[in-house]
XYZ file of C-alpha atoms in Angstrom:
693
model
C -0.313 4.117 -9.144
C 0.662 6.154 -12.058
C -1.201 8.276 -14.448
C -0.440 9.287 -18.048
C 2.025 8.296 -20.691
C 5.164 10.300 -21.481
C 8.143 9.720 -23.724
C 10.831 7.629 -22.007
C 14.348 9.154 -21.922
C 17.428 7.021 -22.483
C 18.507 5.136 -19.427
C 21.578 6.105 -17.475
C 24.481 3.802 -18.555
C 24.633 2.106 -15.136
C 20.880 1.479 -15.256
C 21.204 0.027 -18.779
C 23.774 -2.442 -17.421
C 21.450 -3.501 -14.633
C 18.457 -3.760 -16.985
C 20.430 -5.918 -19.349
C 21.668 -8.168 -16.522
C 18.184 -8.655 -15.038
C 16.636 -9.289 -18.445
C 19.275 -11.869 -19.334
C 18.845 -13.627 -15.994
C 15.040 -13.634 -16.379
C 15.271 -15.076 -19.904
C 17.605 -17.806 -18.703
C 15.191 -18.746 -15.994
C 12.199 -18.830 -18.327
C 14.128 -21.042 -20.688
C 15.101 -23.439 -17.942
C 11.559 -23.505 -16.632
C 10.128 -24.260 -20.043
C 12.466 -27.251 -20.390
C 11.232 -28.800 -17.151
C 7.513 -28.030 -17.355
C 6.757 -31.315 -19.098
C 8.570 -33.337 -16.434
C 6.747 -31.596 -13.593
C 3.160 -31.850 -14.899
C 2.765 -35.134 -13.025
C 3.992 -33.646 -9.724
C 1.758 -33.447 -6.565
C -1.035 -30.872 -6.403
C 0.124 -27.330 -5.953
C -2.753 -26.778 -3.542
C -0.201 -28.080 -1.048
C 2.186 -25.558 0.390
C 5.368 -25.021 -1.565
C 8.892 -25.086 -0.039
C 8.542 -21.458 1.041
C 5.235 -21.928 2.851
C 2.846 -20.441 0.267
C -0.136 -22.421 -0.953
C -2.672 -21.893 -3.749
C -6.109 -22.998 -2.601
C -8.359 -24.979 -4.913
C -11.315 -23.116 -6.291
C -13.737 -24.915 -4.029
C -11.566 -24.253 -0.992
C -11.263 -20.612 -1.986
C -15.036 -20.181 -2.186
C -15.276 -21.692 1.295
C -12.569 -19.438 2.827
C -13.986 -18.089 6.038
C -13.909 -14.333 6.207
C -14.725 -12.241 9.307
C -14.914 -8.717 7.972
C -18.504 -8.673 6.689
C -20.367 -9.822 9.884
C -17.726 -10.293 12.598
C -18.400 -14.059 12.262
C -16.280 -16.598 10.383
C -18.335 -17.289 7.302
C -17.650 -18.903 3.874
C -16.881 -16.305 1.223
C -19.945 -17.259 -0.793
C -22.203 -16.844 2.265
C -21.098 -13.305 3.066
C -23.852 -10.660 3.328
C -21.705 -8.097 1.428
C -19.164 -8.508 -1.432
C -15.713 -9.388 -0.086
C -12.445 -9.703 -2.008
C -9.512 -11.547 -0.482
C -5.853 -10.818 -1.161
C -3.888 -13.884 0.022
C -0.376 -14.154 1.340
C 0.626 -15.794 -1.943
C -0.882 -12.906 -3.965
C 1.171 -10.523 -1.851
C 4.360 -12.548 -2.100
C 4.396 -13.025 -5.887
C 2.954 -9.544 -6.622
C 6.107 -7.764 -5.482
C 4.427 -4.694 -4.033
C 5.690 -3.604 -0.630
C 2.800 -1.708 1.038
C -0.889 -2.201 1.510
C -2.025 0.742 -0.653
C -0.092 -0.593 -3.703
C -1.472 -4.101 -3.097
C -4.992 -2.765 -3.276
C -4.517 -1.394 -6.760
C -5.456 -4.729 -8.320
C -8.628 -5.337 -6.285
C -12.089 -4.998 -7.813
C -14.047 -1.967 -6.665
C -11.135 -0.188 -5.065
C -9.862 3.232 -6.265
C -6.179 4.065 -5.595
C -4.280 7.244 -6.534
C -0.964 8.678 -5.287
C -0.271 12.385 -4.685
C 3.345 11.340 -4.209
C 5.086 8.281 -2.771
C 4.072 9.244 0.793
C 0.430 10.182 0.156
C -1.627 7.269 -1.151
C -5.358 7.879 -1.556
C -7.451 4.743 -1.181
C -11.198 4.358 -1.269
C -13.663 1.520 -1.703
C -15.976 2.727 -4.459
C -14.287 6.078 -4.491
C -14.426 9.130 -2.180
C -10.720 8.815 -1.633
C -8.256 11.506 -0.650
C -5.057 11.795 1.309
C -6.615 10.658 4.568
C -9.018 8.151 2.890
C -11.482 8.887 5.607
C -14.636 7.246 4.194
C -13.146 3.759 4.090
C -12.371 2.089 7.413
C -8.961 0.374 7.764
C -8.493 -2.400 10.359
C -5.503 -4.436 11.362
C -6.589 -7.741 12.921
C -10.119 -6.342 13.130
C -8.922 -3.327 15.200
C -9.069 0.222 13.946
C -6.007 1.672 12.281
C -7.437 5.168 11.926
C -5.331 8.165 12.984
C -6.943 9.467 16.243
C -6.629 13.080 15.250
C -6.914 13.130 11.456
C -9.577 10.442 11.141
C -8.126 8.321 8.365
C -5.264 5.854 8.004
C -1.821 6.828 6.731
C -1.124 3.677 4.733
C 2.624 4.264 4.291
C 3.105 4.442 8.087
C 1.384 1.188 9.069
C 3.587 -0.694 11.510
C 3.705 -4.063 9.769
C 5.841 -5.941 7.214
C 4.441 -7.804 4.261
C 5.864 -11.114 5.514
C 3.471 -10.987 8.466
C 0.282 -10.507 6.420
C -1.933 -13.600 6.162
C -4.545 -11.960 3.969
C -6.385 -8.717 3.265
C -10.146 -8.733 3.276
C -11.855 -5.902 1.356
C -15.537 -5.293 2.027
C -17.239 -3.406 -0.758
C -20.245 -1.554 0.688
C -21.172 0.060 4.021
C -19.990 -1.927 7.032
C -21.172 0.324 9.799
C -23.584 -2.207 11.335
C -20.629 -4.529 12.020
C -17.827 -2.036 12.735
C -19.507 1.188 13.713
C -19.057 4.810 12.754
C -16.754 5.392 9.766
C -17.102 2.023 7.990
C -18.866 4.141 5.442
C -18.132 3.078 1.885
C -16.267 -0.105 2.801
C -13.841 -1.880 5.100
C -10.231 -2.991 4.569
C -9.117 -5.585 7.131
C -5.434 -6.640 7.229
C -5.174 -10.015 8.967
C -1.705 -10.927 10.306
C -0.356 -14.482 10.558
C -0.604 -16.484 13.815
C 2.768 -16.895 15.547
C 2.550 -20.723 15.279
C 2.467 -20.312 11.473
C 5.618 -18.136 11.426
C 8.194 -20.365 13.071
C 11.812 -20.190 12.016
C 13.810 -17.436 10.352
C 12.876 -15.508 7.201
C 15.103 -12.852 5.555
C 13.910 -10.865 2.608
C 15.384 -7.909 0.742
C 13.987 -6.154 -2.294
C 15.892 -3.545 -4.237
C 15.019 -1.469 -7.328
C 17.121 -0.183 -10.174
C 16.930 3.318 -8.683
C 18.366 2.292 -5.316
C 15.267 1.996 -3.173
C 15.168 -0.944 -0.815
C 12.780 -2.830 1.369
C 14.263 -5.192 3.938
C 12.583 -7.652 6.324
C 13.670 -10.119 8.976
C 11.391 -12.360 11.056
C 12.131 -15.012 13.627
C 9.544 -17.219 15.416
C 9.785 -19.988 17.939
C 7.892 -21.808 20.650
C 8.815 -21.884 24.320
C 8.644 -24.857 26.688
C 5.750 -23.168 28.514
C 3.642 -23.179 25.377
C 4.117 -19.639 24.068
C 4.314 -19.356 20.272
C 5.929 -16.048 19.345
C 7.713 -14.066 16.632
C 9.686 -10.879 16.327
C 9.641 -8.949 13.000
C 11.699 -6.024 11.858
C 12.000 -4.110 8.622
C 13.614 -1.060 7.091
C 12.698 0.665 3.931
C 14.608 3.459 2.112
C 12.793 4.978 -0.872
C 14.529 7.555 -3.042
C 12.519 10.617 -4.182
C 10.483 10.486 -7.356
C 12.997 12.734 -9.197
C 15.624 10.004 -8.652
C 13.175 7.173 -9.444
C 11.986 8.200 -12.861
C 13.608 8.725 -16.278
C 12.443 12.361 -16.427
C 14.784 15.057 -15.169
C 12.667 18.187 -15.540
C 11.329 18.387 -12.007
C 12.472 18.325 -8.370
C 10.587 16.323 -5.721
C 10.957 15.827 -2.021
C 9.057 12.560 -1.443
C 11.775 10.279 -0.230
C 10.997 7.984 2.685
C 13.004 6.218 5.341
C 11.134 4.039 7.800
C 11.889 1.421 10.460
C 9.394 -1.248 11.666
C 9.557 -3.440 14.731
C 6.827 -5.846 15.868
C 6.138 -8.879 18.016
C 3.183 -11.185 18.500
C 2.718 -14.052 20.922
C -0.063 -16.565 21.672
C -0.575 -19.260 24.275
C -3.320 -21.758 25.059
C -3.902 -21.306 28.819
C -6.070 -24.397 28.703
C -7.920 -26.319 25.944
C -10.715 -23.687 25.926
C -8.810 -20.414 26.567
C -6.262 -18.596 24.395
C -4.359 -15.351 24.981
C -2.712 -13.173 22.292
C -0.364 -10.241 22.910
C 1.102 -7.975 20.237
C 2.994 -4.717 19.748
C 4.238 -2.920 16.631
C 6.278 0.263 16.143
C 7.126 2.335 13.070
C 9.370 5.369 12.947
C 9.532 7.402 9.726
C 11.053 10.437 8.030
C 9.954 11.605 4.592
C 9.997 14.745 2.522
C 7.136 17.179 3.099
C 5.323 18.456 0.031
C 3.558 21.841 -0.136
C 0.062 21.897 1.221
C -2.460 24.702 1.756
C -0.311 27.255 -0.131
C 2.744 26.679 2.029
C 6.037 24.888 1.469
C 7.895 24.418 4.781
C 11.064 22.924 3.248
C 11.199 20.546 6.230
C 10.808 16.788 6.476
C 7.838 15.039 8.064
C 8.642 12.781 11.000
C 6.623 10.508 13.218
C 6.426 7.573 15.632
C 3.466 5.184 15.604
C 2.986 2.497 18.240
C 0.164 -0.100 18.307
C -0.267 -2.508 21.249
C -2.981 -5.007 22.147
C -4.058 -8.057 24.071
C -6.896 -10.519 23.461
C -8.404 -13.250 25.668
C -10.608 -15.827 23.867
C -12.666 -18.550 25.540
C -14.820 -21.423 24.274
C -17.724 -21.909 26.668
C -18.986 -24.912 24.686
C -18.800 -26.370 21.227
C -20.998 -23.614 19.754
C -20.552 -20.761 22.286
C -17.445 -18.583 22.527
C -16.360 -15.028 23.099
C -13.471 -12.658 23.649
C -12.444 -9.455 25.372
C -9.557 -7.353 24.041
C -7.724 -4.142 24.668
C -5.841 -2.162 22.055
C -3.977 1.104 22.166
C -2.526 3.531 19.560
C 0.155 6.119 20.298
C 0.990 8.557 17.493
C 3.431 11.482 17.541
C 3.668 13.079 14.104
C 4.975 16.332 12.675
C 3.613 17.455 9.244
C 5.355 20.834 8.813
C 2.843 22.110 6.297
C -0.151 21.007 8.380
C 0.132 20.226 12.065
C 2.239 18.624 14.778
C 0.024 16.364 16.842
C 0.499 13.909 19.685
C -2.391 11.586 20.260
C -3.202 8.283 21.859
C -6.273 6.118 22.156
C -7.391 3.104 24.172
C -10.132 0.738 23.122
C -11.822 -2.099 25.099
C -14.000 -4.453 23.017
C -15.926 -7.676 23.749
C -17.938 -10.055 21.624
C -20.002 -13.107 22.533
C -21.097 -15.683 19.926
C -23.849 -18.192 20.667
C -26.952 -20.029 19.318
C -30.014 -18.667 21.109
C -32.377 -21.007 19.201
C -32.269 -23.681 16.580
C -30.984 -22.402 13.210
C -29.789 -19.068 14.757
C -26.155 -17.968 15.017
C -25.900 -14.751 17.029
C -23.122 -12.311 17.974
C -23.525 -9.456 20.502
C -20.917 -7.058 21.865
C -19.605 -3.593 22.036
C -16.604 -1.362 22.580
C -15.582 1.814 24.425
C -12.750 4.018 23.142
C -11.016 7.078 24.616
C -8.929 9.451 22.570
C -6.577 12.148 23.756
C -5.231 14.760 21.291
C -2.506 17.400 21.884
C -1.987 19.690 18.880
C 1.329 21.592 18.857
C 1.428 24.984 17.285
C 4.129 25.248 14.570
C 3.502 28.939 13.695
C 2.639 27.943 10.117
C -0.869 29.351 10.117
C -2.565 25.964 10.791
C -4.154 24.953 14.106
C -6.041 21.806 15.045
C -8.408 22.831 17.839
C -7.760 25.139 20.767
C -5.351 23.187 22.935
C -5.622 19.651 24.279
C -8.953 17.916 23.948
C -10.447 14.469 24.648
C -13.041 12.436 22.827
C -14.878 9.206 23.583
C -16.607 6.605 21.517
C -18.967 3.774 22.461
C -20.921 1.212 20.476
C -23.235 -1.802 20.913
C -24.087 -4.295 18.175
C -26.060 -7.466 17.567
C -25.806 -9.757 14.504
C -28.052 -12.719 13.870
C -28.036 -15.264 11.036
C -31.246 -17.245 10.789
C -31.279 -20.348 8.561
C -34.962 -20.278 7.718
C -34.589 -23.297 5.435
C -31.656 -25.270 4.132
C -31.330 -22.809 1.268
C -32.654 -19.475 2.642
C -30.716 -17.453 5.241
C -31.715 -14.056 6.711
C -29.050 -11.968 8.418
C -29.796 -8.956 10.595
C -27.101 -6.493 11.807
C -27.876 -3.518 14.011
C -25.537 -1.167 15.883
C -25.842 2.035 17.963
C -22.852 4.316 18.371
C -22.015 7.281 20.559
C -19.435 9.968 19.722
C -18.930 12.592 22.409
C -17.975 15.783 20.546
C -21.150 16.000 18.451
C -24.320 17.878 19.426
C -26.255 14.804 18.445
C -23.827 12.108 19.709
C -26.017 8.998 18.985
C -26.419 7.423 15.574
C -27.247 3.935 14.262
C -26.352 1.556 11.470
C -28.034 -1.531 10.080
C -27.817 -4.181 7.390
C -30.612 -6.622 6.431
C -29.710 -9.405 4.026
C -31.392 -12.365 2.420
C -29.333 -15.161 0.898
C -30.851 -17.907 -1.171
C -28.950 -20.919 -2.483
C -30.146 -22.038 -5.963
C -28.770 -25.590 -5.347
C -28.484 -27.913 -2.325
C -24.678 -27.749 -2.361
C -24.834 -23.916 -2.234
C -22.548 -23.482 -5.253
C -24.939 -20.738 -6.546
C -26.087 -18.115 -4.105
C -28.102 -14.930 -4.758
C -28.192 -12.041 -2.269
C -30.439 -9.015 -1.619
C -29.366 -6.448 0.961
C -30.159 -3.022 2.366
C -27.846 -1.078 4.662
C -27.419 2.231 6.484
C -24.069 3.644 7.728
C -22.579 6.974 8.794
C -19.297 8.793 9.008
C -18.469 11.040 11.962
C -16.438 14.244 11.409
C -13.129 13.855 13.293
C -11.183 16.709 14.873
C -9.368 17.637 11.693
C -12.617 18.416 9.968
C -14.420 20.119 12.861
C -11.619 22.007 14.610
C -8.997 22.886 11.926
C -8.254 26.485 11.040
C -5.613 28.078 8.847
C -4.735 31.727 8.134
C -2.341 32.497 5.369
C -2.756 36.169 4.487
C -0.734 37.234 2.610
C 0.685 34.239 0.902
C 4.450 33.982 1.408
C 5.816 34.244 -2.206
C 4.397 35.262 -5.589
C 2.861 34.486 -8.008
C -0.375 34.108 -6.062
C -3.236 31.837 -7.171
C -5.809 33.862 -9.196
C -8.279 35.779 -7.029
C -6.752 34.439 -3.853
C -4.216 36.796 -2.257
C -5.045 35.212 1.033
C -6.842 32.211 2.344
C -8.447 31.155 5.626
C -10.472 28.305 7.018
C -12.940 28.783 9.864
C -13.783 25.815 12.134
C -17.262 24.389 12.475
C -17.703 22.372 15.690
C -21.376 21.792 14.858
C -20.839 19.456 11.955
C -23.178 16.436 11.739
C -22.583 12.864 10.655
C -22.583 11.998 6.963
C -25.079 9.307 6.070
C -25.357 6.532 3.455
C -28.265 4.260 2.463
C -27.426 1.404 0.233
C -29.436 -1.235 -1.741
C -27.453 -4.196 -3.123
C -27.949 -7.355 -5.152
C -25.447 -10.061 -5.939
C -24.798 -13.550 -7.254
C -21.898 -15.933 -6.439
C -21.540 -19.070 -8.536
C -19.140 -21.947 -8.702
C -19.802 -23.192 -12.202
C -17.536 -26.240 -11.882
C -14.323 -27.207 -10.100
C -12.423 -24.583 -12.095
C -14.766 -21.676 -12.880
C -16.367 -19.177 -10.571
C -18.392 -15.990 -11.182
C -19.380 -13.028 -8.961
C -21.844 -10.324 -9.977
C -22.763 -7.426 -7.738
C -24.821 -4.257 -8.179
C -25.570 -1.348 -5.854
C -27.584 1.894 -5.559
C -26.453 4.326 -2.825
C -27.906 7.540 -1.507
C -25.479 9.915 0.263
C -26.831 12.664 2.554
C -25.196 15.342 4.679
C -21.826 14.996 2.978
C -19.308 17.467 4.383
C -18.179 20.042 1.861
C -16.402 23.391 2.052
C -18.485 26.542 1.490
C -17.326 30.111 0.896
C -18.070 32.754 3.461
C -18.024 36.607 3.183
C -14.439 37.812 3.265
C -12.183 40.706 2.394
C -11.570 41.484 -1.275
C -8.784 39.337 -2.707
C -9.145 36.668 -0.039
C -11.039 33.427 0.367
C -12.656 32.367 3.607
C -14.247 28.929 3.807
C -15.957 26.682 6.335
C -16.952 23.038 6.333
C -20.698 22.296 6.417
C -23.077 19.307 5.766
C -24.209 20.657 2.409
C -23.775 17.925 -0.256
C -25.861 14.915 -1.222
C -25.425 12.437 -4.085
C -26.647 9.249 -5.682
C -24.212 6.463 -6.768
C -24.788 3.292 -8.673
C -22.561 0.607 -10.089
C -21.924 -3.001 -11.061
C -18.944 -5.227 -10.319
C -18.244 -8.477 -12.162
C -15.457 -10.956 -11.618
C -14.764 -14.427 -13.056
C -11.977 -16.733 -12.026
C -10.461 -19.858 -13.571
C -8.074 -22.095 -11.736
C -6.390 -25.480 -11.949
C -3.365 -26.953 -10.203
C -0.895 -24.691 -12.083
C -2.814 -21.692 -13.206
C -4.915 -19.002 -11.487
C -6.560 -16.281 -13.529
C -9.203 -13.712 -12.512
C -10.707 -11.037 -14.707
C -12.805 -8.225 -13.331
C -14.757 -5.137 -14.431
C -16.454 -2.411 -12.451
C -18.708 0.437 -13.518
C -19.381 3.360 -11.156
C -21.586 6.433 -11.520
C -21.560 9.144 -8.919
C -24.022 12.014 -9.319
C -23.830 15.032 -7.005
C -27.213 16.739 -6.591
C -25.473 20.065 -7.138
C -22.279 20.187 -9.310
C -21.124 23.081 -7.145
C -20.936 20.830 -4.069
C -17.524 19.411 -3.328
C -17.036 16.376 -1.171
C -13.321 16.910 -0.364
C -12.343 13.793 -2.324
C -11.974 12.140 -5.705
C -15.130 10.457 -7.054
C -14.896 6.858 -8.202
C -13.437 6.218 -11.656
C -16.314 5.280 -13.891
C -14.593 2.232 -15.417
C -12.175 -0.129 -13.742
C -11.005 -3.422 -15.263
C -8.164 -5.820 -14.681
C -6.565 -9.247 -14.904
C -4.652 -11.042 -12.137
C -2.837 -14.196 -13.272
C -0.336 -16.626 -11.769
C 1.360 -19.500 -13.631
C 3.333 -22.202 -11.867
C 5.644 -23.079 -14.758
C 7.156 -25.807 -12.588
C 6.836 -26.768 -8.949
C 9.372 -24.061 -8.109
C 9.192 -21.462 -10.928
C 6.247 -19.016 -10.893
C 5.248 -16.253 -13.269
C 2.895 -13.603 -11.934
C 1.240 -10.663 -13.665
C -1.269 -7.946 -12.807
C -3.026 -5.582 -15.205
C -5.327 -2.704 -14.237
C -7.163 -0.110 -16.390
C -8.698 2.908 -14.635
C -10.611 5.498 -16.555
C -10.490 9.217 -15.709
C -11.021 9.792 -11.958
C -13.239 12.846 -11.408
C -12.353 15.250 -8.675
C -15.130 17.207 -6.973
C -14.450 20.918 -7.004
C -13.489 22.653 -3.778
C -13.527 26.343 -2.833
C -9.830 26.600 -2.069
C -8.430 24.860 -5.126
C -9.418 23.963 -8.645
C -8.393 20.297 -8.593
C -8.050 18.554 -11.904
C -9.331 15.100 -12.551
C -6.826 12.288 -12.675
C -6.164 10.996 -16.115
C -6.942 7.419 -17.183
C -4.089 4.953 -16.864
C -2.995 1.394 -17.516
C -0.897 -0.419 -14.866
C 1.015 -3.605 -15.696
C 3.246 -5.569 -13.284
C 5.267 -8.710 -14.128
C 7.389 -10.965 -11.982
C 9.210 -14.312 -12.189
C 10.174 -16.281 -9.016
C 12.558 -19.229 -8.912
C 14.877 -20.993 -6.421
C 18.614 -20.351 -6.271
C 21.304 -22.711 -4.801
C 18.863 -24.272 -2.327
C 15.199 -25.008 -1.944
C 14.483 -22.455 0.725
C 16.101 -19.587 -1.152
C 14.031 -17.772 -3.766
C 14.869 -14.945 -6.188
C 12.190 -12.838 -7.718
C 12.792 -10.568 -10.745
C 10.101 -8.192 -11.862
C 8.982 -4.908 -13.258
C 6.295 -2.588 -11.888
C 4.346 -0.252 -14.115
C 5.681 -1.770 -17.295
C 4.095 0.948 -19.548
C 5.724 3.724 -17.486
C 2.657 5.943 -17.096
C 4.080 8.462 -14.650
C 2.646 11.952 -15.309
C 0.540 12.735 -12.245
C -2.099 15.428 -12.036
C -3.861 14.700 -8.751
C -4.077 17.394 -6.085
C -3.041 20.236 -8.376
C -4.551 23.659 -8.350
C -4.825 25.982 -11.386
C -2.083 25.751 -13.968
C -1.050 29.378 -13.456
C -0.231 28.787 -9.792
C 3.269 28.202 -8.468
C 1.847 26.149 -5.631
C 1.150 22.387 -5.409
C 3.320 21.684 -8.470
C 2.604 18.429 -10.278
C 5.417 15.956 -10.662
C 5.664 12.331 -11.763
C 6.093 9.489 -9.322
C 8.177 6.402 -9.977
C 6.973 4.653 -13.088
C 8.511 1.652 -14.786
C 10.754 0.081 -12.109
C 12.786 -3.119 -12.247
C 13.192 -4.867 -8.946
C 14.887 -7.933 -7.534
C 13.973 -9.704 -4.275
C 15.926 -12.369 -2.444
C 14.036 -14.406 0.230
C 15.607 -17.007 2.477
C 13.604 -19.167 4.845
C 15.111 -21.443 7.544
């Protein structure tokens, strides 16, 4: 998450003591592990769950993992109509990262930058910014988008890492399955079933700088058949100026956050299952300057997610569900807006076989959103008072096994979004999959897709007036700035053509190759309007178009004790006019990495991640001259081992080993006193203790 190399200052004496202690303990554990490796080589397969409940799947099992994010149907990974990467619970556990945005840094095809600790920018194949609005985020296949701002705030998600079963990352437009706003890709966070989280788990992770992340979960089963769990967590992150070895800057990006969640399931009868869940997060963090204004106040917010799902099997091959979900969000961003919003969504899906060799899903959803902006007298408004929006969508997905080797998949969807002058739009995906061998170990794929992104309230209704600016020196040629709303914005559109190959070469080797060509139209950019001398007046409009192309390659090798994957991605993004800005970073042209895990013994595990990201271009905007983000290398290491008893595990590790912490994202011109750059936490030693009962 960090960007360019700087000289490392001498550690504070107390930190030197902690570093020495952790290093000594780690070396002792490595030595002990090495002495017992030979004895443990004949132990049972590590594909079985270890004492803490984490299991490495065999390569063949991994290729057959059923994912739901590509076509809303449970399909083997190698039969997906779009490239999907899976981050497993074991990847999350041994990786040592504590939030979803950081976990995604080591995923092929995903771009991740950080403006500060509280503003991750995540995008599948780029176009990522603070609100990451061109990639759809789901939690348990339900939207996690902010109702008012239109994009997820990753650091505020109301969930703890112990509850995550896996993260599915769809690379490519997913609008035909998930509707408006599944534009460049989909990130679906799947949480664990309550019956898989029985007992008590306590986990605490601390860093050398004093930040901590604490989790507690308890699950049980009642006599009436309910399986349930309650999860809680608290994180306390110190500001970047206290979490780096540099002392030449001041930051205000601390974060304190509390999480509380519950999930329960019950089989009403052998064919019917009900699931209920609720999750709450309450946060406070430092507010950084935005839009030429530093409020010197903290950002606060409360986010509540609730839901219920009823599933029923009508027969052995026919099933369906109906679910309700709600989001309540009350947030204060002092430099932007104070907004209270809530949404309710009702969705249904029916899966059946209408004819031989056909597997079909049909369904739809209706969603209502209520938004109440609160004026903070800071020059920013989000619409004229309270307003309401509604969404609706219908979809149909059919997989036709034309032969034993050839499958054709059709996805179509129509969506309605009430605020737009043209409220109806459509998405589609047509895919052919051909297995080169009867066992389907080698599958090639050709696909074409169309998707769109709707402009949410922040883009259509926002205004700001800051004339004159509060304190000198002023940005060059900008003694005042203003943004005019444009309620007549249209949807952004994307047409994509894709080809891919998935191959299981043997029981240990697999290869994935994917290529794409994408045409973007009607991208929303900011354009200058006539204004008074010495001021800037801008307005959003559908003025940009672009062509993007790329390749993504990944190979994995795995046996009972070792799992290694190597990936490389090339992306080229070409705006039709270099003067068009798309309000986001473009994809980094080159991304490469290695993820490796070594079970040194049955109970000692070494894990490492490496990621190289080339320079990340930033499209120019009218209001600011944003610099590109420098290339960087990111290296994480961790060692996990039991202490005192089998269900107690200690993990020692280091994040960002190379300490590349100079950050240049979201800056304006160097002569400006506004939006100052500062490093974020670089090389960080951490320790985590996890106890499971």
